[in-house]
Every structure is written in structure tokens, then in C-alpha cells.
C-alpha atoms as a PDB file:
ATOM      1  CA  UNK A   1       8.611   0.001   7.798  1.00  0.00           C
ATOM      2  CA  UNK A   2       4.537   0.175   6.797  1.00  0.00           C
ATOM      3  CA  UNK A   3       2.413   3.134   8.847  1.00  0.00           C
ATOM      4  CA  UNK A   4      -1.263   3.247   9.232  1.00  0.00           C
ATOM      5  CA  UNK A   5      -2.750   6.584   9.015  1.00  0.00           C
ATOM      6  CA  UNK A   6      -6.244   6.574   9.992  1.00  0.00           C
ATOM      7  CA  UNK A   7      -7.408  10.005   9.424  1.00  0.00           C
ATOM      8  CA  UNK A   8     -10.560  12.132   8.187  1.00  0.00           C
ATOM      9  CA  UNK A   9      -8.630  14.916   7.167  1.00  0.00           C
ATOM     10  CA  UNK A  10      -7.519  14.816   3.867  1.00  0.00           C
ATOM     11  CA  UNK A  11      -5.143  17.855   4.079  1.00  0.00           C
ATOM     12  CA  UNK A  12      -3.945  16.897   7.270  1.00  0.00           C
ATOM     13  CA  UNK A  13      -3.523  13.051   6.111  1.00  0.00           C
ATOM     14  CA  UNK A  14      -1.885  14.184   2.867  1.00  0.00           C
ATOM     15  CA  UNK A  15       0.689  16.509   4.482  1.00  0.00           C
ATOM     16  CA  UNK A  16       1.625  13.035   7.079  1.00  0.00           C
ATOM     17  CA  UNK A  17       1.875  10.125   4.580  1.00  0.00           C
ATOM     18  CA  UNK A  18       3.974  12.481   1.723  1.00  0.00           C
ATOM     19  CA  UNK A  19       6.526  13.403   5.446  1.00  0.00           C
ATOM     20  CA  UNK A  20       6.530   9.309   5.307  1.00  0.00           C
ATOM     21  CA  UNK A  21       6.858   8.365   2.777  1.00  0.00           C
ATOM     22  CA  UNK A  22       9.569  11.105   1.799  1.00  0.00           C
ATOM     23  CA  UNK A  23      11.984   9.490   4.437  1.00  0.00           C
ATOM     24  CA  UNK A  24      11.054   5.900   3.615  1.00  0.00           C
ATOM     25  CA  UNK A  25       8.276   4.861   4.711  1.00  0.00           C
ATOM     26  CA  UNK A  26       5.171   2.666   3.245  1.00  0.00           C
ATOM     27  CA  UNK A  27       2.411   4.267   3.930  1.00  0.00           C
ATOM     28  CA  UNK A  28      -1.949   3.507   4.598  1.00  0.00           C
ATOM     29  CA  UNK A  29      -4.664   5.278   4.672  1.00  0.00           C
ATOM     30  CA  UNK A  30      -8.116   5.527   5.806  1.00  0.00           C
ATOM     31  CA  UNK A  31     -10.530   8.477   5.959  1.00  0.00           C
ATOM     32  CA  UNK A  32     -13.121   6.278   8.410  1.00  0.00           C
ATOM     33  CA  UNK A  33     -12.706   4.853  11.404  1.00  0.00           C
ATOM     34  CA  UNK A  34     -14.730   1.446   9.636  1.00  0.00           C
ATOM     35  CA  UNK A  35     -12.331   1.227   6.900  1.00  0.00           C
ATOM     36  CA  UNK A  36      -9.831   2.336   9.245  1.00  0.00           C
ATOM     37  CA  UNK A  37     -10.112  -0.740  12.258  1.00  0.00           C
ATOM     38  CA  UNK A  38     -10.648  -2.710   9.057  1.00  0.00           C
ATOM     39  CA  UNK A  39      -6.892  -2.409   7.739  1.00  0.00           C
ATOM     40  CA  UNK A  40      -5.905  -2.659  11.136  1.00  0.00           C
ATOM     41  CA  UNK A  41      -6.865  -6.311  11.723  1.00  0.00           C
ATOM     42  CA  UNK A  42      -5.843  -6.960   8.440  1.00  0.00           C
ATOM     43  CA  UNK A  43      -1.623  -6.167   8.033  1.00  0.00           C
ATOM     44  CA  UNK A  44       0.963  -5.718  10.029  1.00  0.00           C
ATOM     45  CA  UNK A  45       2.042  -1.998  10.299  1.00  0.00           C
ATOM     46  CA  UNK A  46       4.930  -1.309  12.404  1.00  0.00           C
ATOM     47  CA  UNK A  47       2.705   1.708  13.954  1.00  0.00           C
ATOM     48  CA  UNK A  48      -1.454   3.439  13.802  1.00  0.00           C
ATOM     49  CA  UNK A  49      -1.253   7.254  13.511  1.00  0.00           C
ATOM     50  CA  UNK A  50      -4.912   7.556  14.937  1.00  0.00           C
ATOM     51  CA  UNK A  51      -7.263  10.910  15.133  1.00  0.00           C
ATOM     52  CA  UNK A  52      -9.668  10.385  17.798  1.00  0.00           C
ATOM     53  CA  UNK A  53     -13.177  12.164  16.320  1.00  0.00           C
ATOM     54  CA  UNK A  54     -13.768   9.793  13.121  1.00  0.00           C
ATOM     55  CA  UNK A  55     -16.587   9.480  11.041  1.00  0.00           C
ATOM     56  CA  UNK A  56     -18.495   5.380  11.200  1.00  0.00           C
ATOM     57  CA  UNK A  57     -15.926   4.869  14.204  1.00  0.00           C
ATOM     58  CA  UNK A  58     -14.117   6.949  16.560  1.00  0.00           C
ATOM     59  CA  UNK A  59     -10.545   6.776  17.140  1.00  0.00           C
ATOM     60  CA  UNK A  60     -11.082   5.471  20.261  1.00  0.00           C
ATOM     61  CA  UNK A  61     -12.982   1.813  20.293  1.00  0.00           C
ATOM     62  CA  UNK A  62     -10.314   1.258  16.774  1.00  0.00           C
ATOM     63  CA  UNK A  63      -7.500   1.534  19.526  1.00  0.00           C
ATOM     64  CA  UNK A  64      -9.671  -0.616  22.227  1.00  0.00           C
ATOM     65  CA  UNK A  65     -10.249  -3.584  19.313  1.00  0.00           C
ATOM     66  CA  UNK A  66      -7.449  -3.064  18.608  1.00  0.00           C
ATOM     67  CA  UNK A  67      -6.251  -4.458  21.764  1.00  0.00           C
ATOM     68  CA  UNK A  68      -9.000  -6.669  23.233  1.00  0.00           C
ATOM     69  CA  UNK A  69      -7.725  -9.103  19.296  1.00  0.00           C
ATOM     70  CA  UNK A  70      -4.154  -9.135  20.906  1.00  0.00           C
ATOM     71  CA  UNK A  71      -3.369  -6.404  18.042  1.00  0.00           C
ATOM     72  CA  UNK A  72       0.232  -4.841  18.899  1.00  0.00           C
ATOM     73  CA  UNK A  73       0.805  -1.902  17.240  1.00  0.00           C
ATOM     74  CA  UNK A  74       2.344   0.860  18.507  1.00  0.00           C
ATOM     75  CA  UNK A  75      -0.725   3.811  18.577  1.00  0.00           C
ATOM     76  CA  UNK A  76       0.293   7.372  18.552  1.00  0.00           C
ATOM     77  CA  UNK A  77      -2.821   8.878  18.494  1.00  0.00           C
ATOM     78  CA  UNK A  78      -4.356  12.808  16.413  1.00  0.00           C
ATOM     79  CA  UNK A  79      -6.833  14.913  18.528  1.00  0.00           C
ATOM     80  CA  UNK A  80      -7.007  18.279  18.663  1.00  0.00           C
ATOM     81  CA  UNK A  81      -8.565  17.153  22.243  1.00  0.00           C
ATOM     82  CA  UNK A  82      -6.012  19.050  24.601  1.00  0.00           C
ATOM     83  CA  UNK A  83      -7.185  18.443  28.260  1.00  0.00           C
ATOM     84  CA  UNK A  84      -6.056  15.984  30.333  1.00  0.00           C
ATOM     85  CA  UNK A  85      -8.879  13.542  30.471  1.00  0.00           C
ATOM     86  CA  UNK A  86      -9.478  13.117  26.526  1.00  0.00           C
ATOM     87  CA  UNK A  87      -5.512  12.748  26.994  1.00  0.00           C
ATOM     88  CA  UNK A  88      -5.824   9.996  29.743  1.00  0.00           C
ATOM     89  CA  UNK A  89      -8.284   8.509  28.164  1.00  0.00           C
ATOM     90  CA  UNK A  90      -6.471   7.915  24.832  1.00  0.00           C
ATOM     91  CA  UNK A  91      -3.476   6.127  27.191  1.00  0.00           C
ATOM     92  CA  UNK A  92      -5.979   4.180  28.817  1.00  0.00           C
ATOM     93  CA  UNK A  93      -7.780   2.507  25.402  1.00  0.00           C
ATOM     94  CA  UNK A  94      -5.228   1.229  24.943  1.00  0.00           C
ATOM     95  CA  UNK A  95      -3.249   3.749  22.756  1.00  0.00           C
ATOM     96  CA  UNK A  96       0.929   3.867  23.250  1.00  0.00           C
ATOM     97  CA  UNK A  97       1.135   8.347  23.321  1.00  0.00           C
ATOM     98  CA  UNK A  98      -0.907  11.541  22.209  1.00  0.00           C
ATOM     99  CA  UNK A  99       0.228  14.507  20.090  1.00  0.00           C
ATOM    100  CA  UNK A 100      -2.206  17.302  19.749  1.00  0.00           C
ATOM    101  CA  UNK A 101      -3.400  19.427  16.645  1.00  0.00           C
ATOM    102  CA  UNK A 102      -1.381  21.772  15.703  1.00  0.00           C
ATOM    103  CA  UNK A 103       1.497  19.742  15.407  1.00  0.00           C
ATOM    104  CA  UNK A 104       4.990  19.625  13.175  1.00  0.00           C
ATOM    105  CA  UNK A 105       6.142  17.017  11.252  1.00  0.00           C
ATOM    106  CA  UNK A 106       9.178  17.010  12.987  1.00  0.00           C
ATOM    107  CA  UNK A 107       7.670  16.198  16.007  1.00  0.00           C
ATOM    108  CA  UNK A 108       4.834  13.716  14.709  1.00  0.00           C
ATOM    109  CA  UNK A 109       7.866  11.204  13.133  1.00  0.00           C
ATOM    110  CA  UNK A 110      10.866  11.671  16.198  1.00  0.00           C
ATOM    111  CA  UNK A 111       7.468  10.186  18.659  1.00  0.00           C
ATOM    112  CA  UNK A 112       6.791   7.730  16.048  1.00  0.00           C
ATOM    113  CA  UNK A 113       9.914   6.014  15.460  1.00  0.00           C
ATOM    114  CA  UNK A 114      10.534   6.465  19.537  1.00  0.00           C
ATOM    115  CA  UNK A 115       7.241   4.273  19.624  1.00  0.00           C
ATOM    116  CA  UNK A 116       9.038   2.046  17.203  1.00  0.00           C
ATOM    117  CA  UNK A 117      11.977   1.616  19.091  1.00  0.00           C
ATOM    118  CA  UNK A 118      10.349   0.681  21.681  1.00  0.00           C
ATOM    119  CA  UNK A 119       7.996  -1.771  20.415  1.00  0.00           C
ATOM    120  CA  UNK A 120      10.745  -3.932  19.604  1.00  0.00           C
ATOM    121  CA  UNK A 121      11.429  -7.187  21.352  1.00  0.00           C
ATOM    122  CA  UNK A 122      14.716  -7.356  20.752  1.00  0.00           C
ATOM    123  CA  UNK A 123      17.747  -5.069  19.545  1.00  0.00           C
ATOM    124  CA  UNK A 124      18.877  -7.175  16.616  1.00  0.00           C
ATOM    125  CA  UNK A 125      15.358  -7.092  15.178  1.00  0.00           C
ATOM    126  CA  UNK A 126      16.582  -3.193  15.007  1.00  0.00           C
ATOM    127  CA  UNK A 127      19.192  -5.030  12.098  1.00  0.00           C
ATOM    128  CA  UNK A 128      19.008  -6.093   8.930  1.00  0.00           C
ATOM    129  CA  UNK A 129      21.510  -8.589   7.967  1.00  0.00           C
ATOM    130  CA  UNK A 130      22.390 -10.802   4.675  1.00  0.00           C
ATOM    131  CA  UNK A 131      25.788 -11.256   4.232  1.00  0.00           C
ATOM    132  CA  UNK A 132      28.883  -7.923   4.634  1.00  0.00           C
ATOM    133  CA  UNK A 133      25.368  -5.715   4.348  1.00  0.00           C
ATOM    134  CA  UNK A 134      23.658  -4.418   7.143  1.00  0.00           C
ATOM    135  CA  UNK A 135      21.255  -1.505   7.651  1.00  0.00           C
ATOM    136  CA  UNK A 136      19.965  -0.698  10.930  1.00  0.00           C
ATOM    137  CA  UNK A 137      16.100   0.452  10.555  1.00  0.00           C
ATOM    138  CA  UNK A 138      15.918   2.957  13.607  1.00  0.00           C
ATOM    139  CA  UNK A 139      19.438   4.693  12.857  1.00  0.00           C
ATOM    140  CA  UNK A 140      19.161   4.359   9.164  1.00  0.00           C
ATOM    141  CA  UNK A 141      22.812   3.114   9.129  1.00  0.00           C
ATOM    142  CA  UNK A 142      23.096   0.756   6.331  1.00  0.00           C
ATOM    143  CA  UNK A 143      27.242  -0.553   5.021  1.00  0.00           C
ATOM    144  CA  UNK A 144      28.714  -3.539   3.782  1.00  0.00           C
ATOM    145  CA  UNK A 145      31.878  -4.524   4.646  1.00  0.00           C
ATOM    146  CA  UNK A 146      31.679  -1.672   7.372  1.00  0.00           C
ATOM    147  CA  UNK A 147      31.882   0.577   4.704  1.00  0.00           C
ATOM    148  CA  UNK A 148      28.439   3.481   5.217  1.00  0.00           C
ATOM    149  CA  UNK A 149      26.488   3.511   2.017  1.00  0.00           C
ATOM    150  CA  UNK A 150      24.603   6.463   1.625  1.00  0.00           C
ATOM    151  CA  UNK A 151      20.641   5.857   0.619  1.00  0.00           C
ATOM    152  CA  UNK A 152      18.240   7.832  -0.986  1.00  0.00           C
ATOM    153  CA  UNK A 153      14.898   7.437   0.447  1.00  0.00           C
ATOM    154  CA  UNK A 154      13.229   5.279  -2.478  1.00  0.00           C
ATOM    155  CA  UNK A 155      16.308   3.288  -2.248  1.00  0.00           C
ATOM    156  CA  UNK A 156      16.431   3.171   1.803  1.00  0.00           C
ATOM    157  CA  UNK A 157      13.311   1.672   1.472  1.00  0.00           C
ATOM    158  CA  UNK A 158      13.448  -1.129  -1.716  1.00  0.00           C
ATOM    159  CA  UNK A 159      16.308  -1.856   0.182  1.00  0.00           C
ATOM    160  CA  UNK A 160      14.749  -2.278   3.439  1.00  0.00           C
ATOM    161  CA  UNK A 161      11.702  -4.372   1.651  1.00  0.00           C
ATOM    162  CA  UNK A 162      14.303  -6.915  -0.020  1.00  0.00           C
ATOM    163  CA  UNK A 163      15.870  -7.469   3.046  1.00  0.00           C
ATOM    164  CA  UNK A 164      12.966  -8.145   4.796  1.00  0.00           C
ATOM    165  CA  UNK A 165      12.557 -10.507   1.617  1.00  0.00           C
ATOM    166  CA  UNK A 166      16.148 -12.390   1.839  1.00  0.00           C
ATOM    167  CA  UNK A 167      15.914 -14.709  -0.410  1.00  0.00           C
ATOM    168  CA  UNK A 168      13.045 -15.279  -2.088  1.00  0.00           C
ATOM    169  CA  UNK A 169      12.207 -13.458  -5.078  1.00  0.00           C
ATOM    170  CA  UNK A 170      10.436 -10.050  -5.728  1.00  0.00           C
ATOM    171  CA  UNK A 171       8.364  -8.772  -9.355  1.00  0.00           C
ATOM    172  CA  UNK A 172       8.207  -5.318 -10.144  1.00  0.00           C
ATOM    173  CA  UNK A 173       4.935  -5.799  -8.861  1.00  0.00           C
ATOM    174  CA  UNK A 174       5.783  -6.377  -5.594  1.00  0.00           C
ATOM    175  CA  UNK A 175       7.728  -3.523  -5.721  1.00  0.00           C
ATOM    176  CA  UNK A 176       5.315  -0.821  -7.367  1.00  0.00           C
ATOM    177  CA  UNK A 177       3.028  -1.827  -4.361  1.00  0.00           C
ATOM    178  CA  UNK A 178       5.127  -1.431  -0.932  1.00  0.00           C
ATOM    179  CA  UNK A 179       7.967   1.257  -3.211  1.00  0.00           C
ATOM    180  CA  UNK A 180       4.953   3.501  -4.452  1.00  0.00           C
ATOM    181  CA  UNK A 181       1.626   2.119  -2.732  1.00  0.00           C
ATOM    182  CA  UNK A 182       0.009   1.936  -5.845  1.00  0.00           C
ATOM    183  CA  UNK A 183       0.370   0.657  -9.475  1.00  0.00           C
ATOM    184  CA  UNK A 184       1.921   2.439 -12.692  1.00  0.00           C
ATOM    185  CA  UNK A 185       1.319   1.128 -16.477  1.00  0.00           C
ATOM    186  CA  UNK A 186       3.409  -2.274 -16.203  1.00  0.00           C
ATOM    187  CA  UNK A 187       5.181  -0.379 -19.170  1.00  0.00           C
ATOM    188  CA  UNK A 188       7.424   1.683 -17.274  1.00  0.00           C
ATOM    189  CA  UNK A 189      10.908   1.682 -16.429  1.00  0.00           C
ATOM    190  CA  UNK A 190      10.607   3.352 -12.868  1.00  0.00           C
ATOM    191  CA  UNK A 191      11.978   0.709 -10.741  1.00  0.00           C
ATOM    192  CA  UNK A 192      14.663  -0.844 -13.469  1.00  0.00           C
ATOM    193  CA  UNK A 193      15.660   2.268 -12.343  1.00  0.00           C
ATOM    194  CA  UNK A 194      15.753   2.610  -9.220  1.00  0.00           C
ATOM    195  CA  UNK A 195      17.286  -1.211  -9.100  1.00  0.00           C
ATOM    196  CA  UNK A 196      20.227   0.452 -11.292  1.00  0.00           C
ATOM    197  CA  UNK A 197      20.856   2.853  -8.689  1.00  0.00           C
ATOM    198  CA  UNK A 198      20.356   0.705  -5.911  1.00  0.00           C
ATOM    199  CA  UNK A 199      23.052  -2.182  -7.107  1.00  0.00           C
ATOM    200  CA  UNK A 200      25.464   0.713  -8.702  1.00  0.00           C
ATOM    201  CA  UNK A 201      25.953   1.713  -4.300  1.00  0.00           C
ATOM    202  CA  UNK A 202      24.975  -0.813  -3.086  1.00  0.00           C
ATOM    203  CA  UNK A 203      26.482  -3.997  -5.406  1.00  0.00           C
ATOM    204  CA  UNK A 204      28.990  -2.364  -8.254  1.00  0.00           C
ATOM    205  CA  UNK A 205      32.427  -0.917  -5.179  1.00  0.00           C
ATOM    206  CA  UNK A 206      32.589  -4.235  -4.067  1.00  0.00           C
ATOM    207  CA  UNK A 207      33.852  -7.916  -5.253  1.00  0.00           C
ATOM    208  CA  UNK A 208      30.342  -9.843  -4.425  1.00  0.00           C
ATOM    209  CA  UNK A 209      27.091  -9.395  -6.047  1.00  0.00           C
ATOM    210  CA  UNK A 210      24.493  -8.831  -3.656  1.00  0.00           C
ATOM    211  CA  UNK A 211      20.782  -8.683  -5.408  1.00  0.00           C
ATOM    212  CA  UNK A 212      20.644 -10.970  -9.280  1.00  0.00           C
ATOM    213  CA  UNK A 213      18.045 -10.006 -10.890  1.00  0.00           C
ATOM    214  CA  UNK A 214      15.618 -13.636 -12.169  1.00  0.00           C
ATOM    215  CA  UNK A 215      15.049 -12.805 -16.016  1.00  0.00           C
ATOM    216  CA  UNK A 216      11.358 -12.791 -16.533  1.00  0.00           C
ATOM    217  CA  UNK A 217      10.132 -12.768 -13.090  1.00  0.00           C
ATOM    218  CA  UNK A 218      12.028  -9.940 -10.101  1.00  0.00           C
ATOM    219  CA  UNK A 219      14.862  -9.948  -8.512  1.00  0.00           C
ATOM    220  CA  UNK A 220      16.320 -11.385  -5.217  1.00  0.00           C
ATOM    221  CA  UNK A 221      19.140 -10.083  -2.776  1.00  0.00           C
ATOM    222  CA  UNK A 222      21.220 -13.278  -1.364  1.00  0.00           C
ATOM    223  CA  UNK A 223      24.419 -13.846   0.052  1.00  0.00           C
ATOM    224  CA  UNK A 224      25.914 -15.836  -2.370  1.00  0.00           C
ATOM    225  CA  UNK A 225      28.180 -17.895  -0.587  1.00  0.00           C
ATOM    226  CA  UNK A 226      25.911 -19.324   1.951  1.00  0.00           C
END
């Protein structure tokens, strides 16, 4: 899942981003309102965390502009403003929840996941399935043939990304951008190491392999029986 953070306080933004990435989310960060709106209008997100007091453009105007363009990304407003009027203004502008600073990361993550859950149009959208491999995006449980598979955060993020793109070839560069959010030296082997760990859990214990290497191109996850 991809999350947008619009927050000008670098310490707070890095704290949130680090926690979300460790939990398997992909995160984009904008430090001012104009960049935040640009991200929100041009990239599809599962949710956005938006501060109210921002340079360039305030958070309320970002949310209002998103809603005027029928962008329904769930928004968690993050603000030091604690009055009832401020909370009402934020929700009336199109925010979906309001969290005041200071806050605990555990509460922020719980509220974020609740927003994503509520925004899902149908129960089936919470689950991804390829053959006998099933991933539940909300409980973060992964099973194959009914057998639970325990994955670390980046293994889970890679599998979710591949299942979202089942049948499509995923290149090394695409994986670096989506799982690490930035590019490494092209000679790095972090993708190969992560893919090896994932395959050892998703494919090795079972009769059929779902993940294939397309030599010189990348990887593809598909139900080979179809």
C-alpha cells in the first residue's frame, strides 16, 4: 500500500515514514503544500496524512482541491490545532479523521488502517489471490494451500506488489522504486537477496513455483496452471 505524507516538520515526517516503511508500506513525502497537492493529484494513494499548517499551501486547501477533483483518497489530518472548531473545519473540508500532535505511532497506524479498511469498496478488495496463494491486505496474513506464511515487512511488501501486478513482468528497477522508494547502484544485489528469501517461503515448500525469473528482464508471479 502507498501512503502520502504532507508534513513540513522533517523530524515528524521521518518518524512516520520510518514506522510505515518498517510495516511494509511504500511512502512518499512532500514538505510543502504545493508539492503535496502535486503528489495527491498525480499519484494513486491508499491514504494520505496531511498537516494543516504548511508552507506554500495549507492542508485544508489541499484536501478541498482533492475532493473538488473527485479524488477520494482517505485523508488523516495531522495537526497541533486541538480545538473543536479546527477539527470540524478539517472534517468539513473533506478530511476523514483528525489526529492531534503529539501522537503515538501506534495510534496513527491504527487510524490509518481503519481509514483504508473503510474506503475499500468491497470485501474482496482486501484480499489478493494468485492460484492457491492468498494475501489479506488488512490482516497482513499470507497463506498458500491454507498454510500460513510468515513474511518480514519487505518480503510482504514485495509479494503484495507482485500480486497486484500478477502476470506482468516486474523489473529490478521497479522493485527498487516501490519497495525501497529510491534507486540503488544498479550493481547492487539487494533485489536478488530479497527475492531469494521470498521464494524460499512462497515457492520452495510447495509443489509448483509461482514466481519465475525472466532472464535479463525481471520477475513475474503467475499461476502457471492457468
